[in-house]
Amino acid sequence: MLYLKYNLVMKKRISILGSTGSIGTQALEVIEKLSDKFEIISLSAGGNTDLLNKQIEKFHPKSVCVSSHPENVQGCKNVLFGSEGLEEICSNQENDIILVAVSGKIGLKPTITAIKNGIDIALANKETLVMAGDIVMKLAKDNNVNIVPVDSEHCAIHQCIKDISQVEKLIITASGGPFLNKTIEDMKSATVEQALAHPRWNMGRKITVDSATLMNKGLEIIEAHHLFNMPYDKIDVVVHPQSVVHSAIEYVDGSVIAQIGLPSMHIPIQYAICYPERYEGIKSKSFSFSEIARLDFQAPDFEKFPFLNLAYSAGRTGGTATVALNGADEEAVFAFLNGEIKLYDIYEIAEKIYSSHNVIKNPTIDEIFETDKEIREKTKELIHRSYQCLSI
Ligand code: NDP
Ligand code: MG
C-alpha cells in the first residue's frame, strides 16, 4: 500500500520551502506541537533572515536556503542560496515530505525536483498547478508521489472524496473577501490597505489581494481541476462569508459531503503534512454547531469579480493560457502593492495580456517558463506604458 512507504515508528522527515511566510510559520507551530512526529531537514526563506535565524535556533535544520543575504544567516553550517539551493533541498532523499509554501512561480521547479526524487508533497503553492498542472500531476503519478493539498478548499475536498469516479461535482466555497458587500465603484477606489483587510484569513500579501479580486478563487478552480482531474463544468463556486464550510462535493446520487471546521489554516496544514495519519496536534477547541449562529451561501457576482470567468476560460483553454493569466495577474498585483496601479486595473491588465497570448497547447516545462518570462515582461511594459502615473 502507498502509505507504508513511511516508517510510522520513525519521525517523518520534512523540509519547508517558505518557512518564514504565513503558511510556513503556521506549519512550524504545528510541528512544534508534534515534535515527536517530525524532524526538520531543511528550511528556506526569502529575505527574512531574522525570523529564519530564530527558526534555526528552535528547530535545528541540517540546511537552510535564502534568496538574499546569506551572510546574515546564523546557527546553521549549511547555508544554500537561491533557486539552486531550493533544488538541492528538493533533491535530498532524506526528506519524506516537502511543504511547498513559497508564493508565486518560485514553487514550480523545486516541486518537480522533489517529485522526481520520490518525495511526497504538501502543496500550498497553487501557482505550481496553475502553471503546470498536467505535467506535475502526471509526474506525481509516475513517481508514486502523494500531493496533498494545503489550500483549505482543496484540503476539504481531499477529505470528502472516497471514490473520485462517483463524484458529480466539486463545490468550492469563497469567503467573498473584503469587497463582498461593496460596489464596483468602491473597489475601483480601494486602497492597498482596504484590499489587504481580509475579513477571515490572515495570509501573505499576494494571495490576500487575489482574494479581494476573487482571482484567488479563479486560481483555485484551476488547482481543483488538476488535483482531482475534474472537468471545469463540474467545478462550482459558492460564496460563503463565514468560511466554516471549507468546500464540498456532490456524489452522482445527489448526496453532498462538506468539510466543516473553524477557519484556521493550522488544520489543513496539519492534515497535509500528517497525511494519512491524524493527530490532536494544534487543535485549539472543539467545533460547536450551536456556537455558529448561521451559515450563508450565495452565488458569486461574476460582473463584480470578472476574474472568475477569466479563470474558467483560461482553464478550459488549457496549455499556456493559465500560465499567461497567472503571470499577468502576479505582476499586476505586485504593481498594485507598489502603489503603481489601482485594484481594478489588475483585472484589466491581466485580461489584455491573457487575450493577446498565443496559447501553446501541450507545453514543455521550458516552454512554460519561457511563456511566463515573456508574459511578465509584456505585463510590466503594459503597466509602464499605459497605466503607471495615470492611476496614481
Ligand atoms: P507569504 O508571502 O506569507 O510567504 C511566502 C514565503 O516565500 C516566505 O517564506 C518568503 O520568504 C518566501 N519567498 C518569497 N520570495 C522568495 C524567493 N524569491 N525565493 C525563496 N523564497 C521566497 O505567502 P503565504 O504563506 O501566504 O502563501 C504561500 C503560498 O501558499 C502561496 O502560493 C499561496 O497562494 C498559498 N496559500 C496560502 C494560504 C494562506 O493562508 N496564507 C492559503 C492557501 C494557499 P521571506 O518572507 O523570508 O521573504
Ligand atoms: Mg484557499
XYZ file of C-alpha atoms and ligand atoms in Angstrom:
441
model
C 0.000 0.000 0.000
C 1.172 3.513 -0.843
C 1.236 4.832 2.701
C 3.566 2.158 4.010
C 6.490 3.969 2.479
C 6.704 5.912 5.745
C 8.121 4.092 8.664
C 5.478 5.190 11.147
C 7.689 4.430 14.144
C 10.286 6.902 12.966
C 9.766 10.634 12.790
C 8.581 11.971 9.473
C 11.399 13.972 7.922
C 10.185 17.248 6.488
C 11.519 20.344 4.755
C 9.622 23.601 4.395
C 10.055 25.929 1.431
C 8.893 29.353 2.586
C 9.212 28.738 6.335
C 9.094 32.481 7.102
C 5.750 33.076 5.367
C 2.187 32.856 6.605
C 1.827 29.128 5.809
C 5.440 28.346 6.748
C 5.244 29.868 10.225
C 1.920 28.165 10.954
C 3.400 24.864 9.762
C 6.229 25.276 12.259
C 3.652 25.914 15.008
C 2.028 22.610 14.077
C 5.393 20.826 14.025
C 6.357 22.307 17.395
C 3.206 20.719 18.852
C 4.001 17.441 17.122
C 7.726 17.458 17.803
C 7.697 13.706 18.492
C 6.343 13.106 14.982
C 8.541 15.311 12.815
C 12.200 16.005 12.180
C 13.066 19.125 10.201
C 15.618 18.526 7.451
C 15.717 21.947 5.738
C 14.052 25.347 5.888
C 14.004 28.026 3.230
C 13.259 31.737 3.380
C 13.385 34.664 1.003
C 14.973 37.620 2.753
C 13.666 37.414 6.318
C 16.882 36.126 7.877
C 15.958 37.475 11.345
C 12.990 35.122 11.545
C 14.910 32.308 9.859
C 17.657 32.602 12.491
C 15.057 32.191 15.256
C 13.667 29.138 13.447
C 17.186 27.667 13.161
C 17.686 28.099 16.899
C 14.427 26.300 17.663
C 14.284 23.558 15.017
C 17.962 22.866 14.145
C 17.592 22.205 10.407
C 20.514 20.482 8.697
C 20.489 23.078 5.930
C 18.728 26.333 5.115
C 18.280 28.297 1.913
C 17.765 32.028 1.393
C 17.250 34.143 -1.706
C 19.194 37.110 -0.326
C 21.767 37.989 2.369
C 23.165 34.533 3.142
C 25.828 36.282 5.224
C 23.126 37.173 7.800
C 22.217 33.546 8.490
C 23.364 32.296 11.893
C 23.355 28.930 13.628
C 23.362 26.637 10.599
C 26.542 25.484 8.890
C 24.960 24.521 5.573
C 23.561 27.728 4.042
C 22.281 27.340 0.499
C 21.334 30.102 -1.885
C 18.627 30.924 -4.436
C 16.874 28.548 -6.789
C 19.868 26.170 -6.857
C 19.622 25.921 -3.093
C 15.922 25.043 -3.330
C 16.812 22.388 -5.907
C 19.389 20.921 -3.546
C 16.851 20.711 -0.707
C 14.326 19.025 -3.000
C 16.896 16.514 -4.287
C 17.681 15.323 -0.778
C 16.033 11.940 -0.398
C 16.382 12.131 3.364
C 13.066 14.014 3.099
C 9.834 12.045 3.426
C 7.781 15.128 2.593
C 8.307 18.712 1.492
C 5.876 21.503 2.278
C 5.921 23.902 -0.658
C 4.839 27.193 0.887
C 6.722 29.767 -1.151
C 4.479 32.172 -3.012
C 4.247 32.546 -6.777
C 6.113 30.845 -9.595
C 9.206 30.049 -7.463
C 7.390 26.936 -6.224
C 7.198 25.079 -9.533
C 10.769 23.932 -10.220
C 11.593 22.649 -6.732
C 8.254 20.809 -6.596
C 9.088 18.986 -9.818
C 12.543 18.106 -8.481
C 11.076 16.725 -5.253
C 8.535 14.635 -7.161
C 11.267 13.229 -9.431
C 13.091 12.210 -6.268
C 10.024 10.357 -5.000
C 9.391 12.801 -2.146
C 5.771 13.436 -1.109
C 4.451 16.981 -1.375
C 2.229 19.025 0.911
C 1.247 21.698 -1.574
C 0.286 25.220 -0.554
C 1.735 26.866 -3.647
C -1.265 26.806 -6.005
C 0.707 28.510 -8.784
C 2.564 25.223 -9.327
C -0.612 23.532 -10.551
C -1.943 26.610 -12.315
C 1.241 26.834 -14.370
C 1.991 23.164 -14.963
C -0.800 21.034 -13.528
C -0.795 18.453 -16.333
C 2.949 17.855 -16.081
C 3.112 17.912 -12.276
C 0.182 15.533 -11.714
C 1.471 13.057 -14.313
C 4.951 13.152 -12.769
C 3.474 12.525 -9.334
C 1.523 9.529 -10.628
C 4.558 8.107 -12.455
C 6.750 8.501 -9.368
C 4.152 7.206 -6.904
C 4.198 10.508 -5.030
C 1.314 11.875 -2.945
C 0.403 15.514 -3.482
C -1.747 16.537 -0.537
C -3.302 19.991 -0.801
C -2.852 22.585 1.949
C -5.197 25.109 0.352
C -8.216 24.857 2.658
C -10.812 24.258 -0.082
C -8.803 21.513 -1.766
C -7.818 20.015 1.543
C -11.557 19.904 2.352
C -12.352 18.153 -0.921
C -9.445 15.738 -0.384
C -11.010 14.821 2.951
C -14.501 14.345 1.429
C -13.573 12.159 -1.531
C -13.677 8.382 -1.201
C -14.004 7.451 -4.858
C -13.488 10.228 -7.391
C -15.281 8.254 -10.134
C -18.542 8.633 -8.178
C -18.248 12.408 -7.767
C -20.647 14.507 -9.838
C -19.188 17.916 -8.983
C -16.921 19.892 -6.699
C -18.304 22.897 -4.824
C -15.602 25.346 -3.815
C -16.539 27.907 -1.201
C -15.309 31.509 -1.267
C -15.471 33.951 1.623
C -16.024 36.767 -0.876
C -13.163 38.855 0.511
C -13.316 42.438 1.802
C -15.436 43.746 -1.113
C -18.249 41.220 -0.964
C -20.778 43.796 0.188
C -19.189 46.781 -1.562
C -19.953 48.196 -5.004
C -17.738 48.056 -8.090
C -17.149 51.797 -7.542
C -15.881 51.075 -4.012
C -13.495 48.518 -5.494
C -12.301 50.968 -8.124
C -11.258 53.466 -5.468
C -9.914 50.870 -2.999
C -6.575 51.460 -1.280
C -3.914 48.807 -0.740
C -4.863 48.726 2.958
C -8.528 48.074 2.147
C -7.597 45.276 -0.267
C -5.336 43.719 2.359
C -8.014 43.798 5.080
C -9.359 40.280 4.563
C -12.305 39.585 6.887
C -11.466 35.913 7.614
C -7.914 34.911 6.773
C -4.521 36.319 7.639
C -2.348 35.482 4.637
C 0.599 36.715 2.585
C 0.094 39.939 0.610
C -0.154 38.460 -2.887
C -2.841 35.903 -2.058
C -4.725 38.496 0.010
C -5.005 40.840 -2.975
C -6.048 37.876 -5.150
C -8.720 37.110 -2.550
C -10.045 40.674 -2.824
C -10.458 40.378 -6.618
C -11.531 36.703 -6.360
C -8.627 35.817 -8.668
C -7.581 33.527 -5.811
C -10.814 31.594 -6.341
C -10.074 31.547 -10.057
C -6.660 30.013 -9.384
C -8.338 27.532 -7.053
C -10.751 26.401 -9.780
C -7.730 25.547 -11.947
C -5.946 23.972 -8.976
C -9.010 21.773 -8.280
C -9.264 20.715 -11.929
C -5.717 19.339 -11.822
C -5.719 17.887 -8.312
C -8.954 15.957 -8.767
C -8.948 15.540 -12.563
C -12.376 17.161 -12.721
C -13.761 18.926 -15.836
C -14.358 22.655 -15.402
C -18.133 22.400 -15.893
C -18.204 20.195 -12.808
C -16.493 22.745 -10.575
C -18.798 25.313 -8.973
C -18.031 28.268 -6.729
C -20.356 29.414 -3.960
C -19.826 32.438 -1.739
C -19.943 31.584 1.953
C -18.826 34.553 4.066
C -18.375 32.698 7.379
C -15.677 30.368 5.962
C -16.878 27.460 8.074
C -17.809 25.116 5.216
C -14.425 24.803 3.534
C -15.795 23.117 0.390
C -17.994 20.201 -0.598
C -18.530 17.503 -3.177
C -21.723 16.167 -4.669
C -21.877 12.466 -5.468
C -23.741 11.119 -8.511
C -26.637 10.066 -6.268
C -27.191 13.648 -5.080
C -25.582 13.190 -1.687
C -23.421 16.171 -0.694
C -20.447 15.830 1.660
C -18.934 19.020 3.043
C -15.908 19.520 5.261
C -16.580 21.909 8.122
C -14.321 23.473 10.710
C -13.186 26.689 12.307
C -11.410 28.993 9.847
C -7.818 28.207 10.771
C -5.036 27.255 8.361
C -3.420 25.139 11.089
C -5.960 22.395 10.388
C -5.349 21.918 6.639
C -1.590 22.350 7.099
C -1.572 19.669 9.786
C -3.771 17.378 7.694
C -1.470 17.697 4.683
C 1.828 17.124 6.464
C 0.498 14.315 8.677
C -1.470 12.513 5.950
C -2.633 9.761 6.170
C -2.376 9.983 9.976
C -4.408 12.364 12.125
C -3.320 13.761 15.498
C -4.771 16.165 18.028
C -1.828 18.469 17.398
C -2.567 22.163 17.468
C -6.380 21.937 17.726
C -7.403 24.807 19.984
C -11.064 23.960 20.612
C -13.767 21.591 19.529
C -16.171 22.660 16.830
C -19.608 23.594 18.105
C -22.575 23.798 15.743
C -24.585 25.685 18.334
C -21.950 28.432 18.551
C -22.183 29.027 14.793
C -25.213 31.310 14.609
C -25.794 30.947 10.865
C -24.243 29.852 7.619
C -24.930 31.907 4.477
C -24.433 30.932 0.852
C -24.902 32.928 -2.334
C -23.922 32.729 -5.994
C -20.810 34.738 -6.880
C -21.222 38.055 -8.693
C -19.387 37.409 -11.969
C -19.787 41.031 -13.067
C -18.127 42.461 -9.973
C -15.495 39.708 -9.907
C -14.727 39.081 -13.595
C -11.551 37.135 -12.751
C -13.754 34.113 -12.126
C -14.859 33.957 -15.762
C -11.322 34.629 -16.927
C -10.039 31.715 -14.862
C -12.710 29.351 -16.211
C -11.821 30.497 -19.726
C -8.055 30.009 -19.195
C -8.606 26.643 -17.552
C -10.827 25.379 -20.376
C -8.341 26.625 -22.984
C -5.530 24.870 -21.140
C -1.889 24.808 -22.266
C -0.097 28.092 -21.576
C -3.368 30.048 -21.172
C -3.246 29.574 -17.402
C 0.465 30.479 -17.364
C -0.390 33.746 -19.095
C -3.241 34.566 -16.741
C -1.213 33.691 -13.661
C 1.920 35.628 -14.716
C -0.020 38.727 -15.763
C -2.024 38.710 -12.537
C 1.036 38.269 -10.332
C 2.918 41.155 -11.967
C -0.159 43.384 -11.825
C -0.671 42.514 -8.145
C 2.949 43.498 -7.403
C 2.347 46.812 -9.224
C -0.813 47.390 -7.182
C 1.026 46.650 -3.930
C 3.723 49.142 -5.024
C 1.056 51.795 -5.484
C 1.591 51.914 -9.264
C -1.896 50.893 -10.394
C -5.436 50.658 -8.998
C -7.087 47.470 -7.788
C -9.415 47.134 -10.781
C -6.513 47.722 -13.182
C -5.221 44.291 -12.144
C -8.129 42.657 -13.926
C -7.967 44.941 -16.957
C -4.225 44.353 -17.388
C -4.443 40.590 -16.890
C -7.356 40.389 -19.344
C -5.451 42.348 -22.032
C -2.313 40.242 -21.669
C -4.239 36.973 -21.463
C -6.421 37.622 -24.502
C -3.454 38.566 -26.710
C -1.470 35.463 -25.764
C -0.855 32.772 -28.406
C -1.523 29.597 -26.480
C 0.857 26.616 -26.724
C -1.387 23.589 -26.341
C 0.873 20.986 -24.691
C 3.846 22.968 -23.439
C 7.067 21.520 -22.078
C 8.379 22.836 -18.794
C 10.863 25.022 -20.690
C 8.050 26.476 -22.791
C 6.084 27.169 -19.613
C 8.982 29.110 -18.125
C 9.640 30.947 -21.406
C 5.952 31.906 -21.627
C 5.953 33.017 -18.007
C 9.011 35.238 -18.576
C 7.588 36.730 -21.769
C 4.198 37.405 -20.142
C 5.783 39.129 -17.168
C 7.878 41.363 -19.431
C 4.801 42.257 -21.513
C 2.772 42.951 -18.378
C 5.406 45.243 -16.898
C 5.743 47.008 -20.221
C 1.958 47.499 -20.471
C 1.832 48.854 -16.923
C 4.610 51.338 -17.610
C 3.218 52.376 -20.990
C -0.464 52.734 -20.213
C -1.183 52.619 -16.506
C 1.572 53.823 -14.245
C 1.312 57.536 -13.412
C -2.181 57.698 -14.981
C -3.565 55.920 -11.966
C -1.570 57.424 -9.140
P 3.888 34.650 2.216
O 4.130 35.812 1.326
O 3.428 34.900 3.596
O 5.210 33.744 2.315
C 5.975 33.447 1.182
C 7.214 32.690 1.578
O 8.029 32.528 0.409
C 8.083 33.400 2.609
O 8.754 32.458 3.399
C 9.091 34.136 1.722
O 10.307 34.432 2.383
C 9.325 33.099 0.657
N 9.842 33.696 -0.561
C 9.410 34.829 -1.162
N 10.171 35.091 -2.248
C 11.091 34.103 -2.330
C 12.152 33.803 -3.232
N 12.437 34.569 -4.287
N 12.891 32.676 -3.010
C 12.626 31.884 -1.966
N 11.642 32.118 -1.067
C 10.874 33.213 -1.251
O 2.878 33.696 1.429
P 1.782 32.723 2.019
O 2.379 31.884 3.104
O 0.524 33.440 2.280
O 1.481 31.811 0.753
C 2.404 30.833 0.299
C 1.734 30.006 -0.793
O 0.653 29.313 -0.191
C 1.134 30.824 -1.919
O 1.294 30.146 -3.122
C -0.338 30.935 -1.554
O -1.162 31.063 -2.692
C -0.560 29.615 -0.875
N -1.656 29.617 0.109
C -1.589 30.419 1.196
C -2.615 30.451 2.123
C -2.529 31.295 3.358
O -3.413 31.194 4.214
N -1.528 32.124 3.526
C -3.816 29.619 1.941
C -3.760 28.779 0.784
C -2.724 28.788 -0.099
P 10.624 35.829 3.171
O 9.374 36.175 3.905
O 11.755 35.410 4.033
O 10.991 36.816 2.126
Mg -7.917 28.690 -0.479
